[in-house]
Tab-separated table of C-alpha atoms in Angstrom:
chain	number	residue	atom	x	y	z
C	8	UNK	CA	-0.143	-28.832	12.392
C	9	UNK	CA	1.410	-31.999	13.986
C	10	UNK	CA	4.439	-31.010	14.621
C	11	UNK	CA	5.187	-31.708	18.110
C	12	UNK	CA	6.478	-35.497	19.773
C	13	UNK	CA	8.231	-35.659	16.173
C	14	UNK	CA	11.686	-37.025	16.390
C	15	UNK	CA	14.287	-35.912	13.592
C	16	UNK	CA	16.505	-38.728	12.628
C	17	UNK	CA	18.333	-37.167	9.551
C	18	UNK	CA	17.678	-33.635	9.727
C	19	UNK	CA	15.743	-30.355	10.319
C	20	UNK	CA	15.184	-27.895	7.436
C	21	UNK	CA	12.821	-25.033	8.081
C	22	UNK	CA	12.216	-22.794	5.025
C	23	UNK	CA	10.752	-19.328	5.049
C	24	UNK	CA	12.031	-19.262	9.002
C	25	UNK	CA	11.764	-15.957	8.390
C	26	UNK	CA	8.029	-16.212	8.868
C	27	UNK	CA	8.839	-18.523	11.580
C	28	UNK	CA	7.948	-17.593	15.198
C	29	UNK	CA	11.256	-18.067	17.352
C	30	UNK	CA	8.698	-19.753	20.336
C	31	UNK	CA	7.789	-22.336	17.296
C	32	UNK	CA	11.509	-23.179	16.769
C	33	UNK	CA	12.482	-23.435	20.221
C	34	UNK	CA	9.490	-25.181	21.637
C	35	UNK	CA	8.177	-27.234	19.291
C	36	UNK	CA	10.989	-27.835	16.356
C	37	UNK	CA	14.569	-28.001	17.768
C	38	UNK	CA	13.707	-30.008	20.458
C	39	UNK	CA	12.939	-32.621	17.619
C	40	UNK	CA	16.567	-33.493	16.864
C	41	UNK	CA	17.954	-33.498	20.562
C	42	UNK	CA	17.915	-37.007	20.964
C	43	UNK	CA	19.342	-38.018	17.217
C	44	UNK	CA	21.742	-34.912	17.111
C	45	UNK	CA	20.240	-34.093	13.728
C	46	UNK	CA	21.330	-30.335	12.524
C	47	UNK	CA	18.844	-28.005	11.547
C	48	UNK	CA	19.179	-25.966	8.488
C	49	UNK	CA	17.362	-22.609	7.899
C	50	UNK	CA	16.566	-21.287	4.527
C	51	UNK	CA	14.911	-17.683	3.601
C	52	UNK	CA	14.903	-14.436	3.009
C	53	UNK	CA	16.521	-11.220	5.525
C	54	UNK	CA	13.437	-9.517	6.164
C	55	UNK	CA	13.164	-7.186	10.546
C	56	UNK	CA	16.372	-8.059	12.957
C	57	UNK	CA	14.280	-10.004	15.450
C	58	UNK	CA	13.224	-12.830	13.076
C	59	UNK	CA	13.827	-16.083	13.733
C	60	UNK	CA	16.377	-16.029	10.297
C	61	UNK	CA	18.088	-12.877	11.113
C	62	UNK	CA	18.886	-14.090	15.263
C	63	UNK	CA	20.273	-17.784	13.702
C	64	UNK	CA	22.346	-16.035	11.331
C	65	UNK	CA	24.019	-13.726	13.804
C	66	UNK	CA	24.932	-16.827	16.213
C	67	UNK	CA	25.981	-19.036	13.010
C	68	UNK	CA	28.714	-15.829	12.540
C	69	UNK	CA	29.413	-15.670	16.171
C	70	UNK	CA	30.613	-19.588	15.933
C	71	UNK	CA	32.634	-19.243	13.146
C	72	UNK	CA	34.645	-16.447	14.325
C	73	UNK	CA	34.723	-18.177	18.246
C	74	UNK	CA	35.552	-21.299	17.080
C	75	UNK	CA	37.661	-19.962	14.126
C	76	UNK	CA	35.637	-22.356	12.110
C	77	UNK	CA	36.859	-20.629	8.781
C	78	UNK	CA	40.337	-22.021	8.959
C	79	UNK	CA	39.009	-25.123	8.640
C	80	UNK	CA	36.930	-24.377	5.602
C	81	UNK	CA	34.135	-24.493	7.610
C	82	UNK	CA	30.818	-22.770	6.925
C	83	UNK	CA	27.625	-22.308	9.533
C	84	UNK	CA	26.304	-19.347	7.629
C	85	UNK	CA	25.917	-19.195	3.721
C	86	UNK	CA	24.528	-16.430	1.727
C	87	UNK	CA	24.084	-15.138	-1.558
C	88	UNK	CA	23.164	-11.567	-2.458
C	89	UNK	CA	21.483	-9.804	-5.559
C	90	UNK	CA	25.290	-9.274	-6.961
C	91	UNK	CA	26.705	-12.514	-6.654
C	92	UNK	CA	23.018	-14.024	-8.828
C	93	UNK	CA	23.735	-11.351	-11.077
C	94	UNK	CA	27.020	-12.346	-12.330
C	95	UNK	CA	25.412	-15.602	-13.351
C	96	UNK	CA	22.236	-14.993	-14.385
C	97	UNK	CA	22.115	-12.018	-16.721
C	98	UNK	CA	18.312	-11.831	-16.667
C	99	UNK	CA	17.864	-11.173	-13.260
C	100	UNK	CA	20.556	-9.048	-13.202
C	101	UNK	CA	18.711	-6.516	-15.283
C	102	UNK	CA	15.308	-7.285	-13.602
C	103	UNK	CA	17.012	-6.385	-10.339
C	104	UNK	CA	18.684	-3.031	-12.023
C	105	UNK	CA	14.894	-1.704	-12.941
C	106	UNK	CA	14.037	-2.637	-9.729
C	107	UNK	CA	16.722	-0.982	-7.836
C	108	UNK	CA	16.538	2.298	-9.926
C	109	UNK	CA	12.452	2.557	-9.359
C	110	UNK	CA	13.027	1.852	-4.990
C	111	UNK	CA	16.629	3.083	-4.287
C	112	UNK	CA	19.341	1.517	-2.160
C	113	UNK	CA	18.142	1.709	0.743
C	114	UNK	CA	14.731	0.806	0.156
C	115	UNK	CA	13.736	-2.016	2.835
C	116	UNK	CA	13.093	-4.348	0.227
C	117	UNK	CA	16.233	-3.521	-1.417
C	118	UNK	CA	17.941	-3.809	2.065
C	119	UNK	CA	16.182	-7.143	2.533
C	120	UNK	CA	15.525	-9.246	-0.511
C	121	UNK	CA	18.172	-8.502	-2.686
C	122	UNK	CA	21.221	-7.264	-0.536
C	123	UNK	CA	20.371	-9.507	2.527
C	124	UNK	CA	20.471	-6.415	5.343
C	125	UNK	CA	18.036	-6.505	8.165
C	126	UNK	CA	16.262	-3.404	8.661
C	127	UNK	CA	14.101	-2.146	12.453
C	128	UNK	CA	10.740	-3.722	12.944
C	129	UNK	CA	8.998	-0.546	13.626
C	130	UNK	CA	10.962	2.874	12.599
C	131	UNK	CA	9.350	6.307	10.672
C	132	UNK	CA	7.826	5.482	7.407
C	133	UNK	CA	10.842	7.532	6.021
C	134	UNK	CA	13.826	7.122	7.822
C	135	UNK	CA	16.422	9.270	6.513
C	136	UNK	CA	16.003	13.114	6.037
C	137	UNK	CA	17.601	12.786	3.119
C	138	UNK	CA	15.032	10.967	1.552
C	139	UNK	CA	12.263	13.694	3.357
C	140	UNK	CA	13.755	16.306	1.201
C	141	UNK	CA	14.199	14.532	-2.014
C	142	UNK	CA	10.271	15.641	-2.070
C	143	UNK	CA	10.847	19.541	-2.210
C	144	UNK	CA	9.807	20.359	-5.622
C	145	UNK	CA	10.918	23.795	-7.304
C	146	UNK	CA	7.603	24.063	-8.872
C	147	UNK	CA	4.329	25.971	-7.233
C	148	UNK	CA	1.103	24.886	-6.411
C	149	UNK	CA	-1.096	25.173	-9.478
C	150	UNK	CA	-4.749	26.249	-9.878
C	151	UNK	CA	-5.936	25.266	-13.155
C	152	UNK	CA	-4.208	22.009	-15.607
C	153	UNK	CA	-1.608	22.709	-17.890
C	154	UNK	CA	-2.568	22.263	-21.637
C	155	UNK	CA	-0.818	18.677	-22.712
C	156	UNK	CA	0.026	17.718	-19.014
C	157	UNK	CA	-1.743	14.521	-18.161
C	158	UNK	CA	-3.051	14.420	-14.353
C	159	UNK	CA	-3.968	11.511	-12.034
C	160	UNK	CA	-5.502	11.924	-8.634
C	161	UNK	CA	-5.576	10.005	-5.039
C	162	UNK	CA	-8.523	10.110	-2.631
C	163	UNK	CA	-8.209	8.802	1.253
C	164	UNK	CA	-12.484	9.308	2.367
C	165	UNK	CA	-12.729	10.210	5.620
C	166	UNK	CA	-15.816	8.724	8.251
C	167	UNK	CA	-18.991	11.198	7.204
C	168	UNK	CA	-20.148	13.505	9.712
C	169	UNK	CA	-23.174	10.815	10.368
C	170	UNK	CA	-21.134	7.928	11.012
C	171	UNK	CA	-18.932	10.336	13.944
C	172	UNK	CA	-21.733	11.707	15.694
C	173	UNK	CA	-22.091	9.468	18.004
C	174	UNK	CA	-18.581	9.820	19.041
C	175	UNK	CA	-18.973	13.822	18.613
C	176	UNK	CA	-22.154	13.629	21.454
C	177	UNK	CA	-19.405	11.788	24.213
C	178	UNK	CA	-15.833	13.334	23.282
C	179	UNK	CA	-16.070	17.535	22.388
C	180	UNK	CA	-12.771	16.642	20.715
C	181	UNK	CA	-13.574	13.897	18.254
C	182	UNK	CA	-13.989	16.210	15.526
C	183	UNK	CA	-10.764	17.288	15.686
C	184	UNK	CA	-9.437	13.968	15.979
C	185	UNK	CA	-11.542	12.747	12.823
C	186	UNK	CA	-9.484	12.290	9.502
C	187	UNK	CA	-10.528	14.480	6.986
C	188	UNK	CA	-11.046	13.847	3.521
C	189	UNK	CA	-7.954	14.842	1.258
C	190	UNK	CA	-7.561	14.750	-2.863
C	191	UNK	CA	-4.063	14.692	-3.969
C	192	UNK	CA	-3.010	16.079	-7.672
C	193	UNK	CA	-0.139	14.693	-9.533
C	194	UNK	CA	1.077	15.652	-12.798
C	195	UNK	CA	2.258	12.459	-14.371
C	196	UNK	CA	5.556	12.541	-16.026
C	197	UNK	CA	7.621	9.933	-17.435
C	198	UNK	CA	11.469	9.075	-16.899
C	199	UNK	CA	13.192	5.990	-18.595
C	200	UNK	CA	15.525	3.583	-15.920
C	201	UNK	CA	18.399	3.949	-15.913
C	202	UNK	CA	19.440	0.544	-16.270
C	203	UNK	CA	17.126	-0.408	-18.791
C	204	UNK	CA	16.196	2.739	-20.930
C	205	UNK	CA	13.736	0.184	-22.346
C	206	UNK	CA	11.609	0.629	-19.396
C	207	UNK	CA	9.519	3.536	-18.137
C	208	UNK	CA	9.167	4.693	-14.422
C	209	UNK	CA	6.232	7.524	-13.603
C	210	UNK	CA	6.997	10.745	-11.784
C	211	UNK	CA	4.446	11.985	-9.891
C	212	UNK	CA	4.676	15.837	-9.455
C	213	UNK	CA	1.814	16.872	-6.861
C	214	UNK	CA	0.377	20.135	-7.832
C	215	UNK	CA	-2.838	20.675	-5.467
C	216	UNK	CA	-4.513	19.219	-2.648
C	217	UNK	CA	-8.223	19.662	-1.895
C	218	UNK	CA	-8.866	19.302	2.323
C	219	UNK	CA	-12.598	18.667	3.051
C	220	UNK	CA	-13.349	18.667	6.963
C	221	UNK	CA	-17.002	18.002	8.246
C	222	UNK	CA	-18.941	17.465	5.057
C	223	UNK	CA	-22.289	15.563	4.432
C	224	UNK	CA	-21.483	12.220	2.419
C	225	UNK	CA	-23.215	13.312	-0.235
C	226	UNK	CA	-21.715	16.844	-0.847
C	227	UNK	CA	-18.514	15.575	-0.663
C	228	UNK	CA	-19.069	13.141	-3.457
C	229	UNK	CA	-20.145	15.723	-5.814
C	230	UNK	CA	-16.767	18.042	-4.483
C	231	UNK	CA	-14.447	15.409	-5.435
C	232	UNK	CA	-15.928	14.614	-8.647
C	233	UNK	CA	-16.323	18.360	-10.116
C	234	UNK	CA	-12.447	18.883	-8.553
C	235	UNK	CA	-11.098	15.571	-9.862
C	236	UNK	CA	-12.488	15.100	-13.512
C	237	UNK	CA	-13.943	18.611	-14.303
C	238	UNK	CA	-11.206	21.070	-12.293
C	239	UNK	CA	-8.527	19.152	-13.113
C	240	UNK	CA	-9.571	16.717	-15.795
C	241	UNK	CA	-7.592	14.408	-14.685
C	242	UNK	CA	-6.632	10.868	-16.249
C	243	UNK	CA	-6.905	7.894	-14.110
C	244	UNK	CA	-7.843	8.015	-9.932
C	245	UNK	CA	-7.459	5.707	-7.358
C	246	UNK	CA	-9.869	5.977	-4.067
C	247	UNK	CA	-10.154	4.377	-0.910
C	248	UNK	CA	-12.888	1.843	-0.818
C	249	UNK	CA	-12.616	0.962	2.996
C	250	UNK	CA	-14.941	0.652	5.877
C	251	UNK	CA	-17.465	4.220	5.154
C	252	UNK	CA	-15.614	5.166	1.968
C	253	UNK	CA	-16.562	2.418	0.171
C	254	UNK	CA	-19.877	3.625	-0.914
C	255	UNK	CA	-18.792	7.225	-2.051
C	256	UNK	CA	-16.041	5.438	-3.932
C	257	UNK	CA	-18.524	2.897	-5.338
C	258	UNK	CA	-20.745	6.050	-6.365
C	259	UNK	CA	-17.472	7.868	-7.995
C	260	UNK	CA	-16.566	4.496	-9.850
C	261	UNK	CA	-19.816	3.802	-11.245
C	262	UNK	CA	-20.011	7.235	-13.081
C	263	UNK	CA	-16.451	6.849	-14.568
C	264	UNK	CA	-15.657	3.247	-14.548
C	265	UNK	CA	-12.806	3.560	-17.116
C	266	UNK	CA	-10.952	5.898	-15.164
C	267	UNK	CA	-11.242	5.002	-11.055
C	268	UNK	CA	-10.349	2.322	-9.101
C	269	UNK	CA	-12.216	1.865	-5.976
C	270	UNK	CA	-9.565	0.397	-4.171
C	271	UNK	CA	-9.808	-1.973	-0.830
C	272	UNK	CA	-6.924	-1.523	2.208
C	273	UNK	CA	-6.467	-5.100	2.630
C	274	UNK	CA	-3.415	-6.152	4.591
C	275	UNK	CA	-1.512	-7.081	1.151
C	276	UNK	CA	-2.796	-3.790	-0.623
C	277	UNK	CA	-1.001	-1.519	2.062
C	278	UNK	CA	2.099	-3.097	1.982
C	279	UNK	CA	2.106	-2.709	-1.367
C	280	UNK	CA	1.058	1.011	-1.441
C	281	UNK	CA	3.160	1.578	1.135
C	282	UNK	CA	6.429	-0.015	-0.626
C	283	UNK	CA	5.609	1.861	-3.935
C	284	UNK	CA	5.344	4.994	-2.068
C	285	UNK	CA	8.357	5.010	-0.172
C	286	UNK	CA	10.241	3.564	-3.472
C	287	UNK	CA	9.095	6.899	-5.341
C	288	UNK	CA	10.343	8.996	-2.480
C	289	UNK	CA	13.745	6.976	-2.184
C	290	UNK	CA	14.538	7.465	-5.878
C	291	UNK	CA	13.213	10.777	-6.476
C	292	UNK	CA	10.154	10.206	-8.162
C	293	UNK	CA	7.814	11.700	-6.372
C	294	UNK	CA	7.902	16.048	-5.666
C	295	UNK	CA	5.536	18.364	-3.560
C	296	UNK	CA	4.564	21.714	-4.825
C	297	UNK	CA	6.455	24.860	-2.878
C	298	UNK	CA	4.119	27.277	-0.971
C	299	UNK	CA	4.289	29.088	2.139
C	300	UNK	CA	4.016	27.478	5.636
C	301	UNK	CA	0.592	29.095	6.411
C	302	UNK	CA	-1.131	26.862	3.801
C	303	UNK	CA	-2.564	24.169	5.858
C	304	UNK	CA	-2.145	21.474	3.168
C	305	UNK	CA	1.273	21.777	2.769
C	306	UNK	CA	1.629	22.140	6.729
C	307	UNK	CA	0.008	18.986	6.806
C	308	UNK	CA	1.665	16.703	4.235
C	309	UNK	CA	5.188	17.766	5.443
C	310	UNK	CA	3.780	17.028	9.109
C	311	UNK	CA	2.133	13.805	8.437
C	312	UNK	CA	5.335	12.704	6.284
C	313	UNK	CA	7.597	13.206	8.404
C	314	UNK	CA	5.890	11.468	11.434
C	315	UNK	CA	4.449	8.673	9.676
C	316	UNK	CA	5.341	5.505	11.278
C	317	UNK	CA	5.651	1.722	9.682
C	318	UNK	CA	5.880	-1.484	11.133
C	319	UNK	CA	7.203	-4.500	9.101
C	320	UNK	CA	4.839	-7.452	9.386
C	321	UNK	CA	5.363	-11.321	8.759
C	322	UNK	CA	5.167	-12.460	4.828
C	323	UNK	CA	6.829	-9.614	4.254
C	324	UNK	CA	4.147	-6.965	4.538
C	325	UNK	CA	4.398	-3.575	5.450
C	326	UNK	CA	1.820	-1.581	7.486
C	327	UNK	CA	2.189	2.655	7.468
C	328	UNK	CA	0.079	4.521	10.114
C	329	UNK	CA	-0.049	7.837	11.530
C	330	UNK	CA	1.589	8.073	15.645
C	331	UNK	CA	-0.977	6.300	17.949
C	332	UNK	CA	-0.036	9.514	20.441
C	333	UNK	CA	-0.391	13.150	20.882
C	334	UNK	CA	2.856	14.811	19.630
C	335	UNK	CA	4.091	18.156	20.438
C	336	UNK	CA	4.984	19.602	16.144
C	337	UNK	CA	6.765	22.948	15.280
C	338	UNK	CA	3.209	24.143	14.194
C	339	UNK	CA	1.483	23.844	17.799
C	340	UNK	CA	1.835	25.270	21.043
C	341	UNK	CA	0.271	21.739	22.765
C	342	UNK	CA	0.519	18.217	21.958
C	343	UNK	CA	-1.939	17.344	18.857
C	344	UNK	CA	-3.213	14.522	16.823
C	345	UNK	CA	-0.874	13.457	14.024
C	346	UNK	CA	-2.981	12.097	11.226
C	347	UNK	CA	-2.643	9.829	7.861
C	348	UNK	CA	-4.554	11.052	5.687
C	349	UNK	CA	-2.274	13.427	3.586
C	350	UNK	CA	0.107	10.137	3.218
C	351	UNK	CA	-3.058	7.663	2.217
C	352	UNK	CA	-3.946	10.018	0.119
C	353	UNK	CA	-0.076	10.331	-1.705
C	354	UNK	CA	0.089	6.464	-2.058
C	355	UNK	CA	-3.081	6.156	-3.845
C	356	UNK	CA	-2.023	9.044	-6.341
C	357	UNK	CA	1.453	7.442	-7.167
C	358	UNK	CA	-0.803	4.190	-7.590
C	359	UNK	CA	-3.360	5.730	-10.093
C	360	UNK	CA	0.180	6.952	-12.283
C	361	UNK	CA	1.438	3.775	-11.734
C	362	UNK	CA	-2.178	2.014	-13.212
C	363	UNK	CA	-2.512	4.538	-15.921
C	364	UNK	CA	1.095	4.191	-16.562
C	365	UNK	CA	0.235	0.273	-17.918
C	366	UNK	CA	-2.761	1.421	-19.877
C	367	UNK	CA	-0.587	4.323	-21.584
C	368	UNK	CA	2.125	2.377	-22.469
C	369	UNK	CA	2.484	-0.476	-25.361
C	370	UNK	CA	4.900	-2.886	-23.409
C	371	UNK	CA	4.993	-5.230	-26.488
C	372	UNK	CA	6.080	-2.355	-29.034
C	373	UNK	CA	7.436	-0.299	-26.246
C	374	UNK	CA	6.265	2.778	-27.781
C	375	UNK	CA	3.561	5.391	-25.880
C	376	UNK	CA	0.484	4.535	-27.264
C	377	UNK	CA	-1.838	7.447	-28.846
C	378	UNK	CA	-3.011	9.935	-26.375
C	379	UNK	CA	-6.220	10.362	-24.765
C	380	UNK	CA	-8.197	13.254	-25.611
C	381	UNK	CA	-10.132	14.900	-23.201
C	382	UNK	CA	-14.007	16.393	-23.624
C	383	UNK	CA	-16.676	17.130	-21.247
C	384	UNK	CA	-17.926	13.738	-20.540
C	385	UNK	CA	-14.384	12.250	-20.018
C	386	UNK	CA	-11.201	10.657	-21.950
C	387	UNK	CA	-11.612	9.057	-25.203
């Protein structure tokens, strides 16, 4: 807070400078040790290519090979990777095995934490199109719940119809413009890791959608409920609690509190949604049902999937949005809205397997504990 008209008589060590805003550094920090001469030394984390970090490693490189510093046994630029910790620290070297088989290689936090690679600040939520069709299941869409199959759900609310009509009266196109409501089913499997057969990872294998467009508040409460835990009788669910959707969710909570979250997009919860997601896509761990192109659900998710944009925020956060632009798609003859909503609604399904995962699960024994049985008025 008082950091400038410091002088730095010994040294200047910045930690985190990854979180560091180049400005600070070069304004208010560096100047510091002009008059003494005092070096500054940077510690962190890789995280985007235009941190302050990631610029002051490329230039520590750039002098050692100008000055051919390393035939002198000197070192500007020192780093150690997931590998090299690994070797001597056989702990984290499994940790970092279950981690890698549940994100993938080229996971951004993979990339960044572990194997020190920058990644783009702002790029498509998934960046390869390999990863894009790692999600084409074999399997169809399913009507009704398979007998033994255990189901979790994900809801992303939409504004209600009362909230919008303001914006209706001004702009004839809001209502097209408006999110809609989507429920995304996900038969819950289980895989062991590969590096540690110990440990569990969920596979989500999304079976149905339910689209709701232009409902009343209440109606679409009772829709979600009847198709969630009476339709498809399903195990755990995990709905968006932000802005207008927190009171539906609130009203779906309290009449199965053992089985929803009512979950809050704070900064911190996105990135983490967003990660997990992304993580079950890279390593396979997440399928969509098969169907035919003129199913607007499926049109949608593929759409919204494979125009979903991120943007890599300080602290290492992560924030996933739909295109803040019109778009031209293979589905339209005229520039349209890309929306979110299918992809809000996949992260908060992979995050109700991932929460009923821990409750079905004895991590001490590491045995599946006994099922839950299933009866009109919910899991016991």
């Amino acid at each position: 807070a008082n950091r400038v008209g410091h002088t730095a008589s010994g040294a200047i060590e910045v930690d985190e400078a990854q979180d560091v805003a180049t400005e600070i550094y070069d304004k208010d920090l560096r100047p510091m040790g002009l008059t003494t001469g005092a070096p500054s030394f940077l510690f962190g984390t890789v995280w985007s290519d235009d941190t302050l970090l990631e610029q002051k490693r490329r230039q520590a490189k750039e002098m050692e090979k100008h000055y051919r510093l390393h035939e002198h046994g000197v070192k500007l630029c020192f780093e150690v990777d997931a590998d090299e910790i690994g070797r001597c620290n056989e702990t984290y070297r499994q940790t970092f095995a279950y981690e890698l088989a549940r994100l993938g290689r080229e996971h951004p936090v993979i990339k960044t934490q572990y194997y020190l690679e920058a990644v783009s600040e702002l790029d498509k939520f998934i960046p390869n199109r390999a990863d894009y069709e790692r999600m084409r299941g074999l399997h169809p869409r399913q009507n009704l719940p398979r007998e033994g199959s255990t189901y979790v759900a994900g809801v992303d609310l939409s504004g209600s119809i009362e909230t919008d009509l303001k914006d209706q009266i001004k702009n004839v196109d809001a209502r097209g413009q408006r999110d809609s409501t989507v429920v995304t089913i996900g038969e819950l499997r289980w895989m062991a890791s590969p590096a540690d057969p110990a440990r569990k990872l969920p596979i989500v294998v999304v079976v149905d959608h339910l689209l709701i467009k232009d409902r009343p508040p209440l109606d679409t409460v009772n829709r979600i409920y009847q198709y969630i835990f009476e339709k498809w009788r399903c195990a755990y669910a995990v709905i968006d609690a932000s802005g207008v959707g927190d009171y539906p969710a609130q009203m779906i909570l309290g009449r199965r509190p053992q089985q929803v979250t009512a979950l809050k997009s704070t900064m911190s919860e996105v990135s983490r949604l967003g990660f997990n997601l992304l993580g079950a896509i890279m390593s396979g761990r997440f399928l969509m049902y098969r169907d035919h192109e003129d199913s607007e659900e499926h049109r949608q998710f593929w759409l919204q999937m494979k125009e979903c944009r991120c943007e890599l925020k300080s602290n290492s956060m992560m924030r996933f949005y739909a295109p803040e632009r019109l778009m031209m798609t293979e589905y339209s003859k005229k520039p349209v809205d890309i929306h979110d909503d299918f992809v809000k609604s996949a992260s908060y399904c992979l995050d109700a397997a991932e929460r009923h995962m821990l409750s079905a699960y004895d991590p001490v024994n590491n045995a599946r504990r006994a099922p839950a049985v299933w009866a009109p008025g919910g899991y016991s």
